[in-house]
Coordinates of C-alpha atoms and ligand atoms in Angstrom, one line a residue:
Chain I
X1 CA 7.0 -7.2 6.9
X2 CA 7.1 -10.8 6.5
X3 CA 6.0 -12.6 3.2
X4 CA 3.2 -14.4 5.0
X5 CA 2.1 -11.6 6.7
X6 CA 1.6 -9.3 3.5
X7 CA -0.2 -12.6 2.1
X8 CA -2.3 -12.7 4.9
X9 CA -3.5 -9.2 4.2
X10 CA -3.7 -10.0 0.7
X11 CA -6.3 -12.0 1.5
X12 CA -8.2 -10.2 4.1
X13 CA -8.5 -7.6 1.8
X14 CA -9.9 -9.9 -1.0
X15 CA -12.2 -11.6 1.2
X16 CA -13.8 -7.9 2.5
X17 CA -13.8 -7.0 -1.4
X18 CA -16.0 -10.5 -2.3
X19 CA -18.0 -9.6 0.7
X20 CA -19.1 -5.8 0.2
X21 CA -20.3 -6.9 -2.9
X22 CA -22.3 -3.8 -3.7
X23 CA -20.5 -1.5 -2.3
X24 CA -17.7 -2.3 -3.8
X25 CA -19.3 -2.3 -7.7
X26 CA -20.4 1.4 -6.8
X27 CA -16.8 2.6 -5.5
X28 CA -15.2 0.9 -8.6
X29 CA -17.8 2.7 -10.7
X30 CA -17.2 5.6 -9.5
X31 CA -13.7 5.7 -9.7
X32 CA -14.1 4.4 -13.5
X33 CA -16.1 7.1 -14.6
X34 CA -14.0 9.5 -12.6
X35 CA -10.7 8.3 -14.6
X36 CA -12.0 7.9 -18.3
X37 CA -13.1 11.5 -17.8
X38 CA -9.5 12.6 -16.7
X39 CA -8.5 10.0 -19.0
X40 CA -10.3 11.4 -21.8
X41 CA -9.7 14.9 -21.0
X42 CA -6.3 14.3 -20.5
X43 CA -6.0 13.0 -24.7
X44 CA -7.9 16.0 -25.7
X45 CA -6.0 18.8 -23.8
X46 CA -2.6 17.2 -24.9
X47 CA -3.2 16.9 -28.2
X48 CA -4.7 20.4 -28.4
X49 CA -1.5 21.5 -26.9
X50 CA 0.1 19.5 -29.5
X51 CA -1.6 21.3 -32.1
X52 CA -1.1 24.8 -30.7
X53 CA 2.4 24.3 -30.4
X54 CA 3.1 23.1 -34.1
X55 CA 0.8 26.5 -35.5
X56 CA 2.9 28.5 -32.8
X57 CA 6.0 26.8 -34.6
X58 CA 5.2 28.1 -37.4
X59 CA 4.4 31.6 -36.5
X60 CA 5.6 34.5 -38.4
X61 CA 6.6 38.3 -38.9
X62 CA 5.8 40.0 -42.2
X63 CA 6.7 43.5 -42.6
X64 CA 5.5 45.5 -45.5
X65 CA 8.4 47.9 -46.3
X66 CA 6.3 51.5 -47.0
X67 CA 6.0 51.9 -50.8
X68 CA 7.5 55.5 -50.6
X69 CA 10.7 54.2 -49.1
X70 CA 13.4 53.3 -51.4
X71 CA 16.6 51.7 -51.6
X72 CA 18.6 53.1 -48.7
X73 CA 15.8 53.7 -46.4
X74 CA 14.6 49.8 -46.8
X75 CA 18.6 49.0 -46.1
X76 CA 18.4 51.0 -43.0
X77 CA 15.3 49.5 -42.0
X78 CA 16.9 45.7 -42.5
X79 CA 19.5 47.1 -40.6
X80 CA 17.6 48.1 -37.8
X81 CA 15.9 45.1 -37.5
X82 CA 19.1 43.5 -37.7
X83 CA 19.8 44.5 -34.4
X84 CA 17.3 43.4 -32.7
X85 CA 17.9 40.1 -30.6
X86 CA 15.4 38.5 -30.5
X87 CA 14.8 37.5 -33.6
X88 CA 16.1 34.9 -35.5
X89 CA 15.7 35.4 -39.2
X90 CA 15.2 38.2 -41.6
X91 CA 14.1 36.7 -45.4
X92 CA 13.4 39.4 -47.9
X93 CA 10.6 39.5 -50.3
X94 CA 10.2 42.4 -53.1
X95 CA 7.0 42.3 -54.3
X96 CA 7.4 41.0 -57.3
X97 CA 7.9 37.9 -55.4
X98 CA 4.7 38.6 -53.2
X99 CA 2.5 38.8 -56.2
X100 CA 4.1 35.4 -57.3
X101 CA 3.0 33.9 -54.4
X102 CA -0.5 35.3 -54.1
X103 CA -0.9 34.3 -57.8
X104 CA -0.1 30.7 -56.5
X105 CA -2.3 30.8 -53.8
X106 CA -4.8 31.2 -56.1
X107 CA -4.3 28.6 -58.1
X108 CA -6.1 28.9 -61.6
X109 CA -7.8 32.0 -61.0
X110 CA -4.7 33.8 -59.8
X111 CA -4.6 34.0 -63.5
X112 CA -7.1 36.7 -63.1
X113 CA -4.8 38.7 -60.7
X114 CA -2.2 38.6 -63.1
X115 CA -3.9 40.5 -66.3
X116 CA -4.5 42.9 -63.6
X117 CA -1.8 43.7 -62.1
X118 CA 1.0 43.0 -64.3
X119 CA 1.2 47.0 -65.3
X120 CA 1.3 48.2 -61.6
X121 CA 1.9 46.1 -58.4
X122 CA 0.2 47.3 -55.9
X123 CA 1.6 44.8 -53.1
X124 CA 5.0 46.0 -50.8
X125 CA 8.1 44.4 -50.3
X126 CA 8.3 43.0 -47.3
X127 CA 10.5 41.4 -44.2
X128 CA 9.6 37.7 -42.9
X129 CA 11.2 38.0 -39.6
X130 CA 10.8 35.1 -37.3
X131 CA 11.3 35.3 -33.9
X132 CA 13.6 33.1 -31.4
X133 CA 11.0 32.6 -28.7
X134 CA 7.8 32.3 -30.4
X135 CA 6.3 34.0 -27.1
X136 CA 7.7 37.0 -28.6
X137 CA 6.1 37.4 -31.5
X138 CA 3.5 39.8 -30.3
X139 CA 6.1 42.2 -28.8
X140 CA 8.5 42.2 -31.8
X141 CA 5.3 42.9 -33.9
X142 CA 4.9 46.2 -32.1
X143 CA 8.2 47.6 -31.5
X144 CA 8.6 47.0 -35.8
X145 CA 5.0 49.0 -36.1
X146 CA 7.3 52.0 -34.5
X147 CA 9.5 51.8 -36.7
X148 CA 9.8 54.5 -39.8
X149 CA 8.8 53.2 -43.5
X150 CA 7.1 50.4 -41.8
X151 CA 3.8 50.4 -43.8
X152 CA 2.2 47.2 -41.5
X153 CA 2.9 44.4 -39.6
X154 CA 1.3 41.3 -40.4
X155 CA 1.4 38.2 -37.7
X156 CA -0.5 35.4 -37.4
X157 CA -0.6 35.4 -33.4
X158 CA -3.7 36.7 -33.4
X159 CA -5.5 32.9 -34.2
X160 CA -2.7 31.2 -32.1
X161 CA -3.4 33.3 -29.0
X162 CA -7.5 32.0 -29.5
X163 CA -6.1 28.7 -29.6
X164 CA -4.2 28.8 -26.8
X165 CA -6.9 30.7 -24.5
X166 CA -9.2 28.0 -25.8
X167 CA -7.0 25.7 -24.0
X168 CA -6.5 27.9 -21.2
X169 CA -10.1 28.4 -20.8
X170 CA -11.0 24.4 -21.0
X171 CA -7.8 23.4 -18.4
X172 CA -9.5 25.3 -15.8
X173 CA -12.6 23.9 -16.4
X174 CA -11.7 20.2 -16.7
X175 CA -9.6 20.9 -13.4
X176 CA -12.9 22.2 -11.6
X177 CA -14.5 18.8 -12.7
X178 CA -12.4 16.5 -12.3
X179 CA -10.7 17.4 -8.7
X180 CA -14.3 17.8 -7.9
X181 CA -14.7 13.7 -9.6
X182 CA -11.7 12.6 -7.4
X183 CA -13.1 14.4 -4.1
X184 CA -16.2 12.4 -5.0
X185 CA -14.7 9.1 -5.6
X186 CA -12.4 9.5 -2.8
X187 CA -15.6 10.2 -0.5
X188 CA -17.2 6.6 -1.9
X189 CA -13.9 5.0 -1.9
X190 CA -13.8 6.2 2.2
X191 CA -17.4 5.1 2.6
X192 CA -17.2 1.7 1.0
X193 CA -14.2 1.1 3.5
X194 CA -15.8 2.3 6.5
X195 CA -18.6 -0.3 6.2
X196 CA -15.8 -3.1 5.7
X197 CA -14.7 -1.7 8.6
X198 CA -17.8 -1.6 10.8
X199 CA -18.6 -4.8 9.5
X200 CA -15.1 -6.0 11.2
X201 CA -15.2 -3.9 13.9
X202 CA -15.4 -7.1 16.8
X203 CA -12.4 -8.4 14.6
X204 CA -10.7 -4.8 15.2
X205 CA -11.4 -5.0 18.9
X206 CA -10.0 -8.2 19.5
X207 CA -6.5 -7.5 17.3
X208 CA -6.2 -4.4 19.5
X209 CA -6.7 -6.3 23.0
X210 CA -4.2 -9.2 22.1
X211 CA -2.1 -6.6 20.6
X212 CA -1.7 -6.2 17.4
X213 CA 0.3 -3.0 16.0
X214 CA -1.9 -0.3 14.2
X215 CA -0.2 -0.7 11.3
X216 CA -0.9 -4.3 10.9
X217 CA -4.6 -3.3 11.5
X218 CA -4.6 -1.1 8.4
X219 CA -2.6 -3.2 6.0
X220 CA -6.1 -4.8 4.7
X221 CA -7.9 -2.0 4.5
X222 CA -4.7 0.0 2.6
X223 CA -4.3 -3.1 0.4
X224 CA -8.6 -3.1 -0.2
X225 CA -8.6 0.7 -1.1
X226 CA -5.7 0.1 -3.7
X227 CA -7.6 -2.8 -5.3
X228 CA -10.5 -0.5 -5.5
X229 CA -8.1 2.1 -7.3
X230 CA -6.7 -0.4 -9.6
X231 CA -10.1 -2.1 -10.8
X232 CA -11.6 0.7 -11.2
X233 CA -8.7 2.3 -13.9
X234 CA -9.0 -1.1 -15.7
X235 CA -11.7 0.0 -17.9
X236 CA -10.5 3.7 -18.8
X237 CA -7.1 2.3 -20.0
X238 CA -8.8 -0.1 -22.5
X239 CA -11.4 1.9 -23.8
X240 CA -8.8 4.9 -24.4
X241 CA -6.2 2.9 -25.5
X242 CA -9.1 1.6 -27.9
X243 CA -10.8 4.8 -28.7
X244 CA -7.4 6.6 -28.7
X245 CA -6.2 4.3 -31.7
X246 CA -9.1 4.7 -33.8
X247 CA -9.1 8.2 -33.3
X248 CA -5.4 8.7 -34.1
X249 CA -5.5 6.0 -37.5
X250 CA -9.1 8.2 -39.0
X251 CA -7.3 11.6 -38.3
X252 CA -3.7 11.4 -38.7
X253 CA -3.6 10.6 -42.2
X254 CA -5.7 13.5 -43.3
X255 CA -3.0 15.9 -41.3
X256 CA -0.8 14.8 -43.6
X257 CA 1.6 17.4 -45.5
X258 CA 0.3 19.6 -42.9
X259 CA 2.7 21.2 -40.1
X260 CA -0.1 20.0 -37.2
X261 CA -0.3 17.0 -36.2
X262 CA -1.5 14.6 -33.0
X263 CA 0.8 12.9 -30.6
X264 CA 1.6 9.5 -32.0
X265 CA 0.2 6.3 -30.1
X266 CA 3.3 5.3 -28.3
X267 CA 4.7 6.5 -26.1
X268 CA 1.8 9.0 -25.5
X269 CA -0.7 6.1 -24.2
X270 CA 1.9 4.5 -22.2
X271 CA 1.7 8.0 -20.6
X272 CA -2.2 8.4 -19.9
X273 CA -1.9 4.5 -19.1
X274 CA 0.5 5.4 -16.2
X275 CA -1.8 8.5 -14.8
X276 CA -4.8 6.7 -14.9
X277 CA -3.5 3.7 -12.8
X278 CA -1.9 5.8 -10.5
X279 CA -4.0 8.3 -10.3
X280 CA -6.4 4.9 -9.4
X281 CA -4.3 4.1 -6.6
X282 CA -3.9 7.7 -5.3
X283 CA -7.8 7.8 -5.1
X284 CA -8.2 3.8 -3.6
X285 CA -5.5 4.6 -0.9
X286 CA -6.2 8.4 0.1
X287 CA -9.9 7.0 0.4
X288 CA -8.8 3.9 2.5
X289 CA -6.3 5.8 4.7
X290 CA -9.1 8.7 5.1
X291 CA -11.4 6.0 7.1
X292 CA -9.1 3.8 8.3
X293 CA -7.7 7.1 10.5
X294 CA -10.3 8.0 12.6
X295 CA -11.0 4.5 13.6
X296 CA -7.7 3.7 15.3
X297 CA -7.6 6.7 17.7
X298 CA -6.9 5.4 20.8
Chain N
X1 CA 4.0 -6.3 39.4
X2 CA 1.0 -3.8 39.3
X3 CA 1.1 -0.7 41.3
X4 CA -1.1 2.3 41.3
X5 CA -0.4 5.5 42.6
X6 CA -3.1 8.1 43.8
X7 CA -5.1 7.6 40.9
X8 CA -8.0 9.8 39.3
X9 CA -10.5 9.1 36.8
X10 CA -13.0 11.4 35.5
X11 CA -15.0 10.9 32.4
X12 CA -15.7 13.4 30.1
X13 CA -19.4 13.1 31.4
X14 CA -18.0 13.8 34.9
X15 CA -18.4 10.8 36.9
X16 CA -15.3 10.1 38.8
X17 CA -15.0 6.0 38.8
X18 CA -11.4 5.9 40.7
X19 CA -11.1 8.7 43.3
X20 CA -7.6 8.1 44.7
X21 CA -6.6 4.7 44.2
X22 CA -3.5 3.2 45.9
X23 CA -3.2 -0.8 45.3
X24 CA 0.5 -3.0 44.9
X25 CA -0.6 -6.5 43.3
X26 CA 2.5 -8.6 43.3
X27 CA 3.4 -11.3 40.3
X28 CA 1.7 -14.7 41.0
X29 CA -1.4 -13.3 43.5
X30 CA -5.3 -14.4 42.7
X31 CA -7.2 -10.9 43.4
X32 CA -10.9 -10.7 43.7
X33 CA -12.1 -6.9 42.5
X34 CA -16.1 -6.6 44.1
X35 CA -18.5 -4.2 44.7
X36 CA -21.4 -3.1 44.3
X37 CA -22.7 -2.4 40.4
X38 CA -21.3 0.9 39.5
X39 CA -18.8 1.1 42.0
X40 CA -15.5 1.0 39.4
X41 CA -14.3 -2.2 39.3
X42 CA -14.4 -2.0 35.5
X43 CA -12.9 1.0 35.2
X44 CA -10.5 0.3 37.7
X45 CA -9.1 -2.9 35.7
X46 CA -9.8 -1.2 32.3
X47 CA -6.9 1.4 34.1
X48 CA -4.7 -1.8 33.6
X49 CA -4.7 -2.4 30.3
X50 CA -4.7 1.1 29.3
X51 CA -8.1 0.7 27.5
X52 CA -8.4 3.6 29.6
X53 CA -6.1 6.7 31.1
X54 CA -6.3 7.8 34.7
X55 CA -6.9 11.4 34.8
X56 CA -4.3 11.9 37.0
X57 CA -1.6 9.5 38.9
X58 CA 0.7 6.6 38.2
X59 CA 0.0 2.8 37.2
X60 CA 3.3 1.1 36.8
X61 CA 2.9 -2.8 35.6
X62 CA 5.7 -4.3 34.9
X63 CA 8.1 -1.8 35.7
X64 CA 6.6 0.6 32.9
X65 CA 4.5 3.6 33.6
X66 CA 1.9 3.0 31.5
X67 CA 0.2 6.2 31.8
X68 CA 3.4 7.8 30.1
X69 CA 3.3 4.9 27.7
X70 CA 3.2 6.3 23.9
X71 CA 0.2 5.3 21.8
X72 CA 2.4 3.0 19.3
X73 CA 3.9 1.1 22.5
X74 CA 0.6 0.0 24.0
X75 CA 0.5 -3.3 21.1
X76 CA 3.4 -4.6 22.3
X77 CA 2.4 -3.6 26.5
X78 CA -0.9 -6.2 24.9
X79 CA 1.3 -8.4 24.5
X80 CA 1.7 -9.4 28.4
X81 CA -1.8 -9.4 29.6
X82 CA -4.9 -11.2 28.7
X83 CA -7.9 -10.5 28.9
X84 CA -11.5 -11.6 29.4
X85 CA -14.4 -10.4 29.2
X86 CA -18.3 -11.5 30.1
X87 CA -19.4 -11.8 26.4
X88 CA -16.0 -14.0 25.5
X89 CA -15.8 -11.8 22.2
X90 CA -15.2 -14.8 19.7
X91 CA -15.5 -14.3 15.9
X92 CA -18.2 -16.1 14.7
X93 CA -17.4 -16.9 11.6
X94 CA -14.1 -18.7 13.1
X95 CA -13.6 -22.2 14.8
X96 CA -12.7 -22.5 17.9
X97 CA -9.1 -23.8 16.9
X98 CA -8.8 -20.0 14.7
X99 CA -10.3 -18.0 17.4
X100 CA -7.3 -18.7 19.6
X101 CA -4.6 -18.8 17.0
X102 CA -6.0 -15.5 16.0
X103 CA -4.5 -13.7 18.9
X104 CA -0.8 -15.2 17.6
X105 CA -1.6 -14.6 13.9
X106 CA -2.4 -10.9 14.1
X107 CA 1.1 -10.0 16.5
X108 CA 2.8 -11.9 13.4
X109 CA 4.0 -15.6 15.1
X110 CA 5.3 -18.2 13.3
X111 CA 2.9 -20.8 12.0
X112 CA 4.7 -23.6 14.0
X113 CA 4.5 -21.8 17.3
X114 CA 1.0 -21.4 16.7
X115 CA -0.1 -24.6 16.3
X116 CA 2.1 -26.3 19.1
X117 CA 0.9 -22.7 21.7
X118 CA -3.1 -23.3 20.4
X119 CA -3.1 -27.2 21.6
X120 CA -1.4 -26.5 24.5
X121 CA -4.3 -24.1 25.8
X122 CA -6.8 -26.5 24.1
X123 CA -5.7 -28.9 26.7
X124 CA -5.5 -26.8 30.0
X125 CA -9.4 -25.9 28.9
X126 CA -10.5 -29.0 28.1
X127 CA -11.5 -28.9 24.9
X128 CA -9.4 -30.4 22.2
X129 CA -12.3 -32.4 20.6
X130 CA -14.1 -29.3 19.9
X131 CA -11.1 -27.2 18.4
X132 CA -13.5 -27.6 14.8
X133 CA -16.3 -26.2 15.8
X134 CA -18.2 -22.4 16.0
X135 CA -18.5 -20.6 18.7
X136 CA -22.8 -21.0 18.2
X137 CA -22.5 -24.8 18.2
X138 CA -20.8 -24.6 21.9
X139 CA -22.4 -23.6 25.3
X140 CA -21.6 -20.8 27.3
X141 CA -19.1 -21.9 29.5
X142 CA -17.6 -23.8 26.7
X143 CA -17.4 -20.3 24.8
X144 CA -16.0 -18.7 28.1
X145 CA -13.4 -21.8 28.0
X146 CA -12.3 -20.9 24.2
X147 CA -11.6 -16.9 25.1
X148 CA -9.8 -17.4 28.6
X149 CA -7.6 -19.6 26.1
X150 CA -7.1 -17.3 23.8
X151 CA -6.4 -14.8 26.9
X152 CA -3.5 -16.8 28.1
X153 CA -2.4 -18.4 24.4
X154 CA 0.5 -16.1 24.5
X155 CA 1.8 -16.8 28.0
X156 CA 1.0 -13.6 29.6
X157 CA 2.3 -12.2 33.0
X158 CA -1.3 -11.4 34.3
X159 CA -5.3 -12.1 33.2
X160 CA -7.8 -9.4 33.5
X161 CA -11.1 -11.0 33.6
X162 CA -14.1 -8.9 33.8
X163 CA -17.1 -10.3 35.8
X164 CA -16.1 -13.9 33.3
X165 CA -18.9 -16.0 35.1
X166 CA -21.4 -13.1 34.6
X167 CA -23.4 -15.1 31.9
X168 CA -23.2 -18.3 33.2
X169 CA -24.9 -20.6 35.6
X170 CA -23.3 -22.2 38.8
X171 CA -22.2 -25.3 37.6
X172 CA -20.2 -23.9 35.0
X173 CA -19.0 -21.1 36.5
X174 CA -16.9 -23.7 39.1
X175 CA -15.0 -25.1 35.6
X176 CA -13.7 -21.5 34.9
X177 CA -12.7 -21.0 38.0
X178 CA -10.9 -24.1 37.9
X179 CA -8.9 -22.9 34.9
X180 CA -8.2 -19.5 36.8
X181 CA -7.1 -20.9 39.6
X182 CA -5.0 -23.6 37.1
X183 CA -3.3 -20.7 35.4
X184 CA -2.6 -18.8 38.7
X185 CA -1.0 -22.2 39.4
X186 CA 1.4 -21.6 37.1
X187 CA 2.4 -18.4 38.1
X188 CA 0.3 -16.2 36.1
X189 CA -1.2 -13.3 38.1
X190 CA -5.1 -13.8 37.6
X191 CA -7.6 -10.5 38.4
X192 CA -10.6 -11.3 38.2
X193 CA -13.7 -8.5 39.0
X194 CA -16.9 -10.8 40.2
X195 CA -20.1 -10.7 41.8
X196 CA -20.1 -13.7 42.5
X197 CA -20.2 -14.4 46.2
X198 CA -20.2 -18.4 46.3
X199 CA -16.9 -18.2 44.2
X200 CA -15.1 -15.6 46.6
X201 CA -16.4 -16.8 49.6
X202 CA -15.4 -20.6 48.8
X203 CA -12.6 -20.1 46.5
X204 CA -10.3 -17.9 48.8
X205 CA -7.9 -15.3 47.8
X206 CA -7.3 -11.6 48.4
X207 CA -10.1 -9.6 47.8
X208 CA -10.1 -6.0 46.8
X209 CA -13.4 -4.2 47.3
X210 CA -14.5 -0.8 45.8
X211 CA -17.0 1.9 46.5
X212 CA -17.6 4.8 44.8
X213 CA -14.3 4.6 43.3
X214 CA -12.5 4.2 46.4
X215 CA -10.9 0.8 47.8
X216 CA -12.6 0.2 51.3
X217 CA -11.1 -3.1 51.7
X218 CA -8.4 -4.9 50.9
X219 CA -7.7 -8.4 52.9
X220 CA -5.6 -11.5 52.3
X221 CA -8.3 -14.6 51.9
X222 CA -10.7 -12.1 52.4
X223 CA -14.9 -12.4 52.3
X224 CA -17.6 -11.2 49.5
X225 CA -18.7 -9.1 51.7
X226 CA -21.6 -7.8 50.4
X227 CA -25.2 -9.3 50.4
X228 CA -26.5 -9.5 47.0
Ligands
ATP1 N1 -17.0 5.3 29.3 C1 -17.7 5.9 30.3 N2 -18.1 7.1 30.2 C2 -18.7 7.7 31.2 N3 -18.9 7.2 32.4 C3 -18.5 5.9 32.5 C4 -17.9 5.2 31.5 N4 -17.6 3.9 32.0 C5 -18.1 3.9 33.2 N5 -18.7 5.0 33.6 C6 -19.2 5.4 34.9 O1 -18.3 5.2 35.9 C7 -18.8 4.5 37.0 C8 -18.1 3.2 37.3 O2 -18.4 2.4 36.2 P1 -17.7 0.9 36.1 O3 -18.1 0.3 34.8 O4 -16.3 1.0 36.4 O5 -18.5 0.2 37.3 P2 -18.5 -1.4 37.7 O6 -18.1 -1.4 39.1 O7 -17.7 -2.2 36.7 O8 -20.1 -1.7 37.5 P3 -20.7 -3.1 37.1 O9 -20.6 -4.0 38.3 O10 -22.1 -2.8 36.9 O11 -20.0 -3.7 36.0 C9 -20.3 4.3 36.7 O12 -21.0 5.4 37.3 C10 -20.4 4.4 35.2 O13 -21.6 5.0 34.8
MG2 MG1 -18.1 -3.7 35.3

């Protein structure tokens, strides 16, 4: 296409804009509320997943070795746990160790814990096993429970798994929403562009008796439907970039010394940035090119 | 240059407004199409521009079948013909100058073409002073004078004009055929469906007459005919 013909369309499609006034401030609305929902759902879901990734992370095994076993049968038990593959590390604790650490825990009044049970321990030894594939967690847990001398498995999976059905759960139901925003934004998008095109449809007539190709009918309209799209994600960037930077500067630093944490600024708004916009154009264009169609039947 | 062979048309209401049309129009011929009001003389010229399909048969114009012609061709088959109509069809909101450049913009000509085509057909219609103005500040005729120059702006092989003195009174209905027969004079094939009697009976040429979708007449320098 040449220069002055795209520039030509250009301004068609600005002109039609200018003149739909209204409709054109109700598709751009629509669109914008459409993409700071996706926008903002988009931030919450991917720094939940954030989140449940870095727990996940840190997901263990912990094995209480059976009080009745003793030396060889604990060996044979490492042993056997040895050889399974899929896990990754074995660290030993004896209980001494154990009741260290829960003293700790407590702080001051682990003090408390240890008048009582320095004459007889009653915590196990124990395995910390973790696994190669965090996914596996659950099923390692098991096969150990099988296991002789094994006194109980301990995992954390069981809060993880929440988490991530949590996330599960709210996917689905932001998907529901917002394909049903983007049908309805498409829908206005399509309408808004159908009265342009009513309103030009002498214009149309003439352009197809002296000629001119389909494609060069549709160029305005395409162009008009993108500007809609790109208007309309103008507001959603802004105020998430805004909100997303506020959000991130209150939070992060009380996560600190923590193993979660959020996804930093950049790159990750560059990212919603980019969706928004083109989702913007994906919505401007399907719902240009959705009333533009019909129209140049011949 | 046009020639149709055994040709149907049947709307999807089922009126059938061609019922077996044979017609050879050669390059350079003045044709009057007449007949009473509903007879298909519309239809029958509409055929020739593809605005619409025969049901069944074969229009060849230019050497092209046009019935076998592929959706995306017909823009550039446009290209050849002009066509007017009895409500001009001018964009109000451009002057009479962008009206007929319009045709030349929108099939992507060159700025300098434009300009030197658009006066050129200013002048054959006699109206070069009034290239600034709307199409409401000008009278009918003048109207009709601005769309049979946008018609021919790109040097077509044949005009289609469709009953073009329809809206307008005697007087000015002898200054477009003036330009018709100007054009024709040029070598430009001019079809022009009329009931106008004065016209065909004064100006002669072939005319073509239709009934009920049939042609029952078809003589060189030929009478109106009818008695409206
Ligand atoms: N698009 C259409 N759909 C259905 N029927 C149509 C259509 N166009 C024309 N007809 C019918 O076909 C017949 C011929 O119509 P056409 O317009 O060709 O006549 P015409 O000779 O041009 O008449 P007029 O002198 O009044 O312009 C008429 O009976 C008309 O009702
Ligand atoms: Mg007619």
């Amino acid at each position: 296409m040449k220069i002055r013909t795209l520039g030509r369309h250009i301004k068609e499609s600005g002109k039609s804009i200018a003149r739909n006034g209204w409709m054109t401030f109700a598709s751009i609305s629509a669109v914008t509320v459409t993409l700071l929902l996706v926008g903002v759902f988009y931030v919450i879901l991917m720094n939940l997943n954030e989140v449940a990734t870095s727990i996940e992370k840190d997901v263990s095994i912990k094995v209480l070795v059976d009080t009745t076993a003793g030396e060889t049968e604990r060996e044979d038990l490492l042993n056997k746990l040895k050889k399974m593959d899929k896990i990754e590390s074995i660290i030993f604790s004896s209980k001494e160790q154990e009741l260290d650490e829960l003293i700790t825990s407590f702080g001051d009044e682990g003090d408390l814990f240890k008048e009582l049970y320095e004459e007889r321990n009653p915590l196990n030894d124990a395995f910390i096993i973790k696994t190669k594939d965090p996914i596996d967690t659950m099923e390692v847990a098991k096969q150990i429970e099988t296991f002789d001398y094994v006194y109980k498995v301990n995992y954390g999976k069981g809060e993880v798994e929440k988490l991530f059905n949590v996330i599960d759960a709210s996917r689905n139901v932001g998907l529901a929403l917002i394909i049903g925003l983007l049908f309805t934004a498409i829908f206005l998008i399509s309408n808004t562009i159908k009265i342009t095109i009513n309103s030009r449809r002498k214009e149309i007539e003439i352009m197809r008796l002296v000629g001119a190709t389909n494609g060069f009918i549709r160029w305005p309209f395409f162009l008009e439907g993108l500007w809609l799209g790109i208007l309309g994600s103008i507001i959603p960037i802004t105020l998430i970039a805004f909100l997303y930077k506020e959000v991130y500067s209150y939070i992060q630093p009380k996560l600190e010394g923590h193993f979660i944490r959020l996804l930093e600024f950049t790159p990750f708004i560059y990212e919603v940035s980019g969706l928004i916009l083109g989702l913007g154009c994906l919505i401007g264009t399907l719902g240009s090119l959705l009333s533009v169609r019909k129209f140049l039947k011949v | 240059m046009i020639t149709m062979k055994e040709v149907y048309k049947r709307y999807p209401n089922g009126v059938v407004a061609a019922n077996g049309i044979d017609i050879q129009i050669d390059q350079g011929e003045f044709v009057y199409v007449v007949g009473a009001s509903g007879a298909g003389k519309s239809t029958f010229i509409k055929m020739m521009y593809r605005e619409e399909k025969p049901t069944s048969g074969q229009i060849i114009v230019n050497g092209v079948d046009i019935t076998k012609l592929k959706n995306s061709k017909v823009p550039l088959f446009r290209r050849n013909i002009g066509v007017v109509f009895q409500d001009f069809k001018l964009l109000p909101k451009l002057t009479v100058y962008e009206n007929i450049a319009f045709a030349l913009e929108v099939i992507e000509e060159s700025p300098r073409v434009t300009k030197k085509k658009v006066m050129e057909v200013l002048e054959l219609v006699n109206l070069k002073h009034k290239a600034r103005m709307f199409p409401n500040e000008l009278s009918g005729g003048e109207q009709q004078r601005v769309s049979i120059a946008r018609s021919i702006v790109n040097s077509p092989l044949v005009v289609i004009a469709d009953e073009p003195t329809g809206n307008l009174d005697p007087d000015t209905s002898w200054e477009i055929m003036r330009i018709f027969e100007e054009i024709n004079a040029r070598g430009t094939t001019v079809i022009m469906a009329t009931h106008n009697k004065e016209i065909v009976n004064t100006k002669k040429h072939r005319v073509i007459a239709i009934e009920n979708g049939l042609i029952v007449r078809d003589e060189q320098r030929g009478d109106y005919g009818y008695e409206n």
